[in-house]
DNA sequence: CCATGATCGTTACAAATGAAATGATTGTCA
DNA sequence: TGACAATCATTTCATTTGTAACGATCATGG
């Protein structure tokens, strides 16, 4: 007497949350290998650097809101980057609770070295997709996000760049 | 004098590894909220349960190889599940290094309760995609995985079910 | 046989993580 | 103005995580 009917079985291999987690983990790990060893930078630190490169003079809260990292993780990433000399912290003149975080010259240098590696990695991945699939992927991302926006259990989506 | 030309900037919001990580994290968290509170089960434990449901009497190594969790994580998840009474451990008669891990009656019961929640959650997510987009997503997953298979830095893909 | 190496599951230990608390600063409104 | 709540960044502390090592068992080849 079987414990389950076939219809009650759930195939993990075809289960969307699982598949997304697996592909994201593979891509992240493969990507981070490009800079982790060479520059001693974690994924969180890379996100902070990438955000600083396009928005100079931001606070921990700004980064937190824009880069899908919780406040504590950003704070620690920034501290490590400061110790490594890649980032500068200053007090915000208008509001002393805030930090003005910026890339140092060395931070910019590391960023400029990573960008071509990252872009190349992404281009390599995307090269296997045709135009229709890339367009579909765009729509899929947007549709899934918008569906998750209705779910209070889902983490909030980052606000659009400003 | 700007530090960077536009062409040297990398937009994190449109960067594939980042986007995959964000959507996967949102989906996983939203999904795990369905069973985490009610059954006190983590994502790793859910994966173990889901695998045991379709492959009774497996070892830690089997689960590790099939469910994208490292050996230690599986070992700990199984131990927690055993303490919770959802899983049974026995020695493999043919090889005493191996464990025969199975779902207990209570484990099956929890599984049967989670499956409709998980299937419903997935169906709800997929409902926003049309047939073409779902088909595209299938191809995208397969193409990205097959590209990553060439990258020694990427974690290995799980072998097909058998 | 039996010595050597490989495999399995667990443990040890350091590092990373997350939730809540903290201290410092600012906004609010009575 | 001044009490009180809110916000920012950090710290604290318990838990989780990953790497490496470990003991136990098995496979292999001499």
Tab-separated table of C-alpha atoms (C1' of nucleotides) in Angstrom:
chain	number	residue	atom	x	y	z
A	1	UNK	CA	0.000	0.000	0.000
A	2	UNK	CA	1.782	3.102	-1.221
A	3	UNK	CA	2.007	6.052	1.095
A	4	UNK	CA	1.175	8.534	-1.636
A	5	UNK	CA	-0.629	8.778	-4.883
A	6	UNK	CA	1.341	10.112	-7.759
A	7	UNK	CA	-0.725	13.273	-7.768
A	8	UNK	CA	0.337	14.028	-4.221
A	9	UNK	CA	4.024	13.885	-5.044
A	10	UNK	CA	5.965	17.032	-5.656
A	11	UNK	CA	8.954	16.833	-7.964
A	12	UNK	CA	11.635	19.085	-6.568
A	13	UNK	CA	13.486	19.168	-9.891
A	14	UNK	CA	10.587	20.894	-11.579
A	15	UNK	CA	9.598	23.060	-8.638
A	16	UNK	CA	10.076	26.709	-9.514
A	17	UNK	CA	11.371	28.035	-6.172
A	18	UNK	CA	13.937	25.241	-6.065
A	19	UNK	CA	15.019	25.752	-9.659
A	20	UNK	CA	15.445	29.472	-9.163
A	21	UNK	CA	17.481	28.927	-6.025
A	22	UNK	CA	19.741	26.432	-7.774
A	23	UNK	CA	20.401	28.474	-10.884
A	24	UNK	CA	20.935	31.652	-8.875
A	25	UNK	CA	23.387	29.930	-6.564
A	26	UNK	CA	25.347	28.469	-9.463
A	27	UNK	CA	25.520	31.770	-11.287
A	28	UNK	CA	26.442	33.718	-8.148
A	29	UNK	CA	29.183	31.339	-7.169
A	30	UNK	CA	30.618	31.185	-10.638
A	31	UNK	CA	30.493	34.956	-10.929
A	32	UNK	CA	31.992	35.682	-7.530
A	33	UNK	CA	34.889	33.380	-8.286
A	34	UNK	CA	36.014	36.002	-10.784
A	35	UNK	CA	36.774	38.584	-8.129
A	36	UNK	CA	36.751	36.761	-4.792
A	37	UNK	CA	40.219	35.304	-5.055
A	38	UNK	CA	41.825	38.186	-6.899
A	39	UNK	CA	40.471	41.044	-4.816
A	40	UNK	CA	39.332	39.385	-1.598
A	41	UNK	CA	35.827	40.712	-2.027
A	42	UNK	CA	32.555	39.056	-1.064
A	43	UNK	CA	29.305	39.222	-2.989
A	44	UNK	CA	27.884	41.759	-0.556
A	45	UNK	CA	31.008	43.898	-0.901
A	46	UNK	CA	30.778	43.735	-4.659
A	47	UNK	CA	27.193	44.943	-4.531
A	48	UNK	CA	28.190	47.838	-2.318
A	49	UNK	CA	31.003	48.805	-4.651
A	50	UNK	CA	28.770	48.554	-7.700
A	51	UNK	CA	26.207	50.774	-6.073
A	52	UNK	CA	28.746	53.345	-4.951
A	53	UNK	CA	30.061	53.555	-8.483
A	54	UNK	CA	26.802	54.911	-9.771
A	55	UNK	CA	25.677	56.861	-6.709
A	56	UNK	CA	28.477	58.586	-4.947
A	57	UNK	CA	28.061	59.867	-1.424
A	58	UNK	CA	25.366	57.579	-0.096
A	59	UNK	CA	24.419	56.328	3.356
A	60	UNK	CA	24.180	52.779	4.667
A	61	UNK	CA	20.426	53.074	4.439
A	62	UNK	CA	20.593	54.102	0.784
A	63	UNK	CA	22.661	51.072	-0.064
A	64	UNK	CA	20.435	48.836	1.996
A	65	UNK	CA	17.355	50.037	0.157
A	66	UNK	CA	18.855	49.742	-3.284
A	67	UNK	CA	20.928	46.591	-3.254
A	68	UNK	CA	18.854	43.975	-1.447
A	69	UNK	CA	21.133	43.652	1.525
A	70	UNK	CA	19.947	44.138	5.074
A	71	UNK	CA	21.233	47.090	7.040
A	72	UNK	CA	23.633	45.118	9.189
A	73	UNK	CA	25.179	43.378	6.226
A	74	UNK	CA	25.752	46.689	4.479
A	75	UNK	CA	27.271	48.182	7.607
A	76	UNK	CA	29.704	45.314	7.913
A	77	UNK	CA	30.531	45.237	4.231
A	78	UNK	CA	31.291	48.954	4.309
A	79	UNK	CA	33.492	48.529	7.374
A	80	UNK	CA	35.484	45.762	5.730
A	81	UNK	CA	35.836	47.796	2.560
A	82	UNK	CA	37.021	50.756	4.592
A	83	UNK	CA	39.657	48.636	6.306
A	84	UNK	CA	40.735	47.425	2.893
A	85	UNK	CA	41.018	51.024	1.742
A	86	UNK	CA	38.423	50.742	-0.983
A	87	UNK	CA	35.840	52.998	0.611
A	88	UNK	CA	35.797	56.258	2.556
A	89	UNK	CA	33.387	57.133	5.343
A	90	UNK	CA	32.545	60.726	6.242
A	91	UNK	CA	29.831	62.323	8.306
A	92	UNK	CA	26.950	63.821	6.420
A	93	UNK	CA	27.022	67.560	7.041
A	94	UNK	CA	23.257	67.995	6.955
A	95	UNK	CA	22.405	64.996	9.123
A	96	UNK	CA	24.888	63.616	11.568
A	97	UNK	CA	23.172	60.262	11.778
A	98	UNK	CA	24.084	59.576	8.187
A	99	UNK	CA	27.341	58.562	6.609
A	100	UNK	CA	28.647	59.801	3.302
A	101	UNK	CA	30.163	56.694	1.829
A	102	UNK	CA	32.279	56.979	-1.283
A	103	UNK	CA	34.706	54.887	-3.273
A	104	UNK	CA	38.368	55.677	-2.724
A	105	UNK	CA	40.767	55.906	-5.641
A	106	UNK	CA	41.725	52.339	-4.923
A	107	UNK	CA	38.051	51.414	-4.775
A	108	UNK	CA	37.513	52.906	-8.195
A	109	UNK	CA	40.522	51.042	-9.470
A	110	UNK	CA	39.188	47.719	-8.220
A	111	UNK	CA	35.792	48.534	-9.650
A	112	UNK	CA	37.252	49.282	-13.069
A	113	UNK	CA	39.054	45.977	-13.006
A	114	UNK	CA	35.989	43.990	-12.015
A	115	UNK	CA	33.556	45.572	-14.482
A	116	UNK	CA	34.978	43.962	-17.609
A	117	UNK	CA	35.147	40.596	-15.838
A	118	UNK	CA	31.536	40.907	-14.716
A	119	UNK	CA	30.300	42.174	-18.059
A	120	UNK	CA	32.159	39.450	-19.854
A	121	UNK	CA	30.753	36.806	-17.578
A	122	UNK	CA	27.224	38.076	-18.095
A	123	UNK	CA	27.664	38.367	-21.853
A	124	UNK	CA	28.961	34.841	-21.940
A	125	UNK	CA	25.912	33.592	-20.093
A	126	UNK	CA	23.475	35.602	-22.176
A	127	UNK	CA	25.148	34.508	-25.375
A	128	UNK	CA	23.385	31.162	-25.167
A	129	UNK	CA	19.973	32.837	-25.260
A	130	UNK	CA	18.352	34.140	-28.420
A	131	UNK	CA	16.598	37.487	-28.603
A	132	UNK	CA	13.168	36.042	-27.905
A	133	UNK	CA	14.412	34.256	-24.822
A	134	UNK	CA	16.106	37.372	-23.491
A	135	UNK	CA	12.941	39.355	-23.998
A	136	UNK	CA	10.928	36.632	-22.331
A	137	UNK	CA	13.318	36.635	-19.398
A	138	UNK	CA	12.755	40.351	-18.947
A	139	UNK	CA	9.014	39.885	-18.856
A	140	UNK	CA	9.299	36.902	-16.550
A	141	UNK	CA	11.372	38.851	-14.046
A	142	UNK	CA	8.938	41.711	-14.070
A	143	UNK	CA	5.850	39.532	-13.823
A	144	UNK	CA	7.193	37.427	-10.991
A	145	UNK	CA	8.279	40.505	-9.069
A	146	UNK	CA	4.972	42.144	-9.526
A	147	UNK	CA	3.204	39.004	-8.312
A	148	UNK	CA	5.470	38.859	-5.275
A	149	UNK	CA	4.724	42.489	-4.503
A	150	UNK	CA	1.247	41.308	-3.526
A	151	UNK	CA	2.654	38.790	-1.068
A	152	UNK	CA	3.312	40.275	2.371
A	153	UNK	CA	5.643	37.369	3.176
A	154	UNK	CA	8.003	38.282	0.337
A	155	UNK	CA	10.847	40.717	1.020
A	156	UNK	CA	10.221	44.130	-0.471
A	157	UNK	CA	11.507	44.859	-3.936
A	158	UNK	CA	14.178	47.518	-4.270
A	159	UNK	CA	12.779	50.888	-5.326
A	160	UNK	CA	13.751	52.096	-8.798
A	161	UNK	CA	17.023	53.923	-9.138
A	162	UNK	CA	16.806	57.620	-8.364
B	1	UNK	CA	36.541	65.199	-14.500
B	2	UNK	CA	34.329	62.146	-14.088
B	3	UNK	CA	35.868	59.040	-12.678
B	4	UNK	CA	34.175	56.808	-15.223
B	5	UNK	CA	32.761	56.869	-18.656
B	6	UNK	CA	29.219	55.655	-19.001
B	7	UNK	CA	30.419	52.616	-20.859
B	8	UNK	CA	32.500	51.554	-17.887
B	9	UNK	CA	29.558	51.626	-15.517
B	10	UNK	CA	27.752	48.450	-14.628
B	11	UNK	CA	24.100	48.724	-13.730
B	12	UNK	CA	23.410	46.271	-10.951
B	13	UNK	CA	19.665	46.366	-11.590
B	14	UNK	CA	20.114	44.892	-15.040
B	15	UNK	CA	22.945	42.550	-14.114
B	16	UNK	CA	21.833	38.959	-14.577
B	17	UNK	CA	23.554	37.339	-11.584
B	18	UNK	CA	22.141	40.012	-9.307
B	19	UNK	CA	18.654	39.748	-10.756
B	20	UNK	CA	18.634	35.990	-10.395
B	21	UNK	CA	19.807	36.225	-6.802
B	22	UNK	CA	17.119	38.768	-5.956
B	23	UNK	CA	14.212	36.931	-7.532
B	24	UNK	CA	15.335	33.597	-6.103
B	25	UNK	CA	15.639	35.060	-2.615
B	26	UNK	CA	12.223	36.669	-2.799
B	27	UNK	CA	10.569	33.498	-4.054
B	28	UNK	CA	12.355	31.289	-1.526
B	29	UNK	CA	11.484	33.484	1.407
B	30	UNK	CA	7.898	33.851	0.341
B	31	UNK	CA	7.614	30.126	-0.225
B	32	UNK	CA	9.293	29.101	3.021
B	33	UNK	CA	6.948	31.337	4.969
B	34	UNK	CA	4.210	28.857	4.077
B	35	UNK	CA	5.713	26.050	6.142
B	36	UNK	CA	8.386	27.633	8.345
B	37	UNK	CA	6.043	28.984	10.982
B	38	UNK	CA	3.499	26.181	10.882
B	39	UNK	CA	5.869	23.221	10.904
B	40	UNK	CA	9.150	24.697	12.162
B	41	UNK	CA	10.975	23.530	9.070
B	42	UNK	CA	13.832	25.232	7.245
B	43	UNK	CA	14.376	25.323	3.513
B	44	UNK	CA	17.067	22.666	3.749
B	45	UNK	CA	14.779	20.447	5.793
B	46	UNK	CA	11.978	20.886	3.284
B	47	UNK	CA	14.300	19.809	0.491
B	48	UNK	CA	15.291	16.720	2.427
B	49	UNK	CA	11.671	15.829	3.087
B	50	UNK	CA	10.708	16.389	-0.538
B	51	UNK	CA	13.520	14.136	-1.680
B	52	UNK	CA	12.683	11.402	0.814
B	53	UNK	CA	9.109	11.420	-0.396
B	54	UNK	CA	10.111	10.254	-3.827
B	55	UNK	CA	13.126	8.138	-2.925
B	56	UNK	CA	12.688	6.172	0.232
B	57	UNK	CA	15.657	4.665	2.001
B	58	UNK	CA	18.439	6.948	0.907
B	59	UNK	CA	21.760	7.992	2.420
B	60	UNK	CA	23.047	11.439	3.330
B	61	UNK	CA	25.215	11.269	0.249
B	62	UNK	CA	22.252	10.532	-1.992
B	63	UNK	CA	20.389	13.533	-0.685
B	64	UNK	CA	23.476	15.688	-0.964
B	65	UNK	CA	23.947	14.732	-4.590
B	66	UNK	CA	20.334	15.231	-5.568
B	67	UNK	CA	19.181	18.295	-3.714
B	68	UNK	CA	21.973	20.844	-3.991
B	69	UNK	CA	22.861	20.854	-0.334
B	70	UNK	CA	26.347	20.152	0.919
B	71	UNK	CA	26.984	17.034	2.943
B	72	UNK	CA	27.189	18.762	6.294
B	73	UNK	CA	23.965	20.649	5.753
B	74	UNK	CA	22.142	17.453	4.877
B	75	UNK	CA	23.564	15.695	7.905
B	76	UNK	CA	22.386	18.452	10.188
B	77	UNK	CA	18.990	18.754	8.545
B	78	UNK	CA	18.453	15.018	8.905
B	79	UNK	CA	19.462	15.134	12.565
B	80	UNK	CA	17.028	17.943	13.285
B	81	UNK	CA	14.274	16.127	11.434
B	82	UNK	CA	15.004	12.978	13.407
B	83	UNK	CA	14.754	14.879	16.682
B	84	UNK	CA	11.464	16.298	15.466
B	85	UNK	CA	10.273	12.787	14.706
B	86	UNK	CA	9.789	13.364	10.992
B	87	UNK	CA	12.578	11.092	9.840
B	88	UNK	CA	14.002	7.717	10.779
B	89	UNK	CA	17.661	6.722	10.585
B	90	UNK	CA	18.748	3.116	10.231
B	91	UNK	CA	22.015	1.468	9.301
B	92	UNK	CA	22.306	0.191	5.778
B	93	UNK	CA	22.627	-3.550	5.977
B	94	UNK	CA	24.918	-3.856	2.980
B	95	UNK	CA	27.234	-0.979	3.889
B	96	UNK	CA	27.611	0.157	7.435
B	97	UNK	CA	28.960	3.525	6.427
B	98	UNK	CA	25.615	4.421	4.948
B	99	UNK	CA	22.384	5.425	6.568
B	100	UNK	CA	18.938	4.372	5.420
B	101	UNK	CA	16.943	7.532	5.911
B	102	UNK	CA	13.176	7.394	5.579
B	103	UNK	CA	10.199	9.540	6.380
B	104	UNK	CA	8.295	8.566	9.505
B	105	UNK	CA	4.511	8.482	9.523
B	106	UNK	CA	4.603	11.951	10.982
B	107	UNK	CA	7.046	12.997	8.286
B	108	UNK	CA	4.670	11.767	5.612
B	109	UNK	CA	1.870	13.616	7.287
B	110	UNK	CA	3.793	16.878	7.290
B	111	UNK	CA	4.785	16.295	3.685
B	112	UNK	CA	1.187	15.748	2.634
B	113	UNK	CA	0.219	18.976	4.316
B	114	UNK	CA	2.986	20.988	2.697
B	115	UNK	CA	2.555	19.693	-0.847
B	116	UNK	CA	-0.720	21.492	-1.597
B	117	UNK	CA	0.670	24.689	-0.097
B	118	UNK	CA	3.796	24.429	-2.221
B	119	UNK	CA	1.934	23.460	-5.378
B	120	UNK	CA	-0.532	26.256	-4.848
B	121	UNK	CA	2.215	28.765	-4.318
B	122	UNK	CA	3.980	27.660	-7.474
B	123	UNK	CA	0.774	27.641	-9.498
B	124	UNK	CA	0.019	31.126	-8.283
B	125	UNK	CA	3.434	32.328	-9.392
B	126	UNK	CA	3.264	30.580	-12.743
B	127	UNK	CA	-0.240	31.868	-13.376
B	128	UNK	CA	1.163	35.248	-14.340
B	129	UNK	CA	3.173	33.707	-17.184
B	130	UNK	CA	1.694	32.702	-20.518
B	131	UNK	CA	2.534	29.446	-22.257
B	132	UNK	CA	5.276	30.964	-24.372
B	133	UNK	CA	6.949	32.453	-21.334
B	134	UNK	CA	6.808	29.188	-19.434
B	135	UNK	CA	8.327	27.361	-22.363
B	136	UNK	CA	10.995	30.026	-22.668
B	137	UNK	CA	11.778	29.704	-18.971
B	138	UNK	CA	12.331	25.984	-19.409
B	139	UNK	CA	14.771	26.587	-22.231
B	140	UNK	CA	16.509	29.371	-20.322
B	141	UNK	CA	17.082	27.169	-17.295
B	142	UNK	CA	18.477	24.388	-19.433
B	143	UNK	CA	20.698	26.661	-21.514
B	144	UNK	CA	22.121	28.493	-18.535
B	145	UNK	CA	22.828	25.248	-16.718
B	146	UNK	CA	24.501	23.762	-19.712
B	147	UNK	CA	26.654	26.865	-20.094
B	148	UNK	CA	27.603	26.700	-16.416
B	149	UNK	CA	28.548	23.060	-16.777
B	150	UNK	CA	31.521	24.293	-18.773
B	151	UNK	CA	32.639	26.563	-15.951
B	152	UNK	CA	34.851	24.802	-13.411
B	153	UNK	CA	34.109	27.558	-10.884
B	154	UNK	CA	30.386	26.778	-10.885
B	155	UNK	CA	29.036	24.206	-8.442
B	156	UNK	CA	28.121	20.933	-10.102
B	157	UNK	CA	24.605	20.430	-11.307
B	158	UNK	CA	22.571	17.706	-9.651
B	159	UNK	CA	22.518	14.490	-11.665
B	160	UNK	CA	19.150	13.532	-13.190
B	161	UNK	CA	16.745	11.616	-11.020
B	162	UNK	CA	17.207	7.864	-11.067
C	1	DC	C1'	44.675	-11.960	3.793
C	2	DC	C1'	46.024	-7.285	4.880
C	3	DA	C1'	47.898	-2.723	4.105
C	4	DT	C1'	46.664	1.366	1.799
C	5	DG	C1'	43.510	4.518	0.106
C	6	DA	C1'	38.763	5.938	-0.607
C	7	DT	C1'	34.151	6.893	1.080
C	8	DC	C1'	30.533	7.965	4.539
C	9	DG	C1'	28.614	10.654	8.173
C	10	DT	C1'	29.769	13.555	11.990
C	11	DT	C1'	32.234	16.896	14.718
C	12	DA	C1'	35.321	21.050	15.707
C	13	DC	C1'	36.145	25.492	15.022
C	14	DA	C1'	36.229	29.807	13.021
C	15	DA	C1'	33.536	32.989	10.292
C	16	DA	C1'	29.111	34.704	8.687
C	17	DT	C1'	24.459	35.704	9.651
C	18	DG	C1'	20.100	37.838	11.606
C	19	DA	C1'	17.157	39.748	15.304
C	20	DA	C1'	17.034	42.655	18.865
C	21	DA	C1'	19.133	46.143	21.608
C	22	DT	C1'	22.033	50.303	21.914
C	23	DG	C1'	23.678	55.129	21.525
C	24	DA	C1'	23.456	59.088	18.928
C	25	DT	C1'	20.937	62.260	16.283
C	26	DT	C1'	16.862	64.343	14.212
C	27	DG	C1'	11.816	65.232	13.515
C	28	DT	C1'	7.331	66.224	15.592
C	29	DC	C1'	3.942	68.588	17.999
C	30	DA	C1'	1.901	70.135	22.220
D	1	DT	C1'	10.986	75.222	23.734
D	2	DG	C1'	11.103	70.565	25.212
D	3	DA	C1'	9.451	65.976	25.806
D	4	DC	C1'	8.711	62.004	22.923
D	5	DA	C1'	8.896	59.234	19.005
D	6	DA	C1'	11.478	58.028	14.893
D	7	DT	C1'	15.663	57.181	12.290
D	8	DC	C1'	20.529	55.861	11.492
D	9	DA	C1'	24.514	52.995	12.120
D	10	DT	C1'	26.600	49.875	15.079
D	11	DT	C1'	27.035	46.319	18.484
D	12	DT	C1'	25.589	42.206	20.954
D	13	DC	C1'	24.525	37.590	21.129
D	14	DA	C1'	22.689	33.372	19.747
D	15	DT	C1'	22.327	30.637	15.678
D	16	DT	C1'	23.843	29.058	11.166
D	17	DT	C1'	27.245	28.163	7.998
D	18	DG	C1'	31.457	26.121	5.597
D	19	DT	C1'	36.056	24.100	5.705
D	20	DA	C1'	38.771	20.961	7.481
D	21	DA	C1'	39.603	17.218	10.263
D	22	DC	C1'	38.053	12.972	12.329
D	23	DG	C1'	36.646	8.018	13.292
D	24	DA	C1'	34.529	4.250	11.168
D	25	DT	C1'	33.754	1.323	7.362
D	26	DC	C1'	34.619	-0.511	2.835
D	27	DA	C1'	37.234	-1.412	-1.743
D	28	DT	C1'	41.473	-2.544	-3.973
D	29	DG	C1'	45.738	-4.616	-5.155
D	30	DG	C1'	49.748	-6.913	-3.818
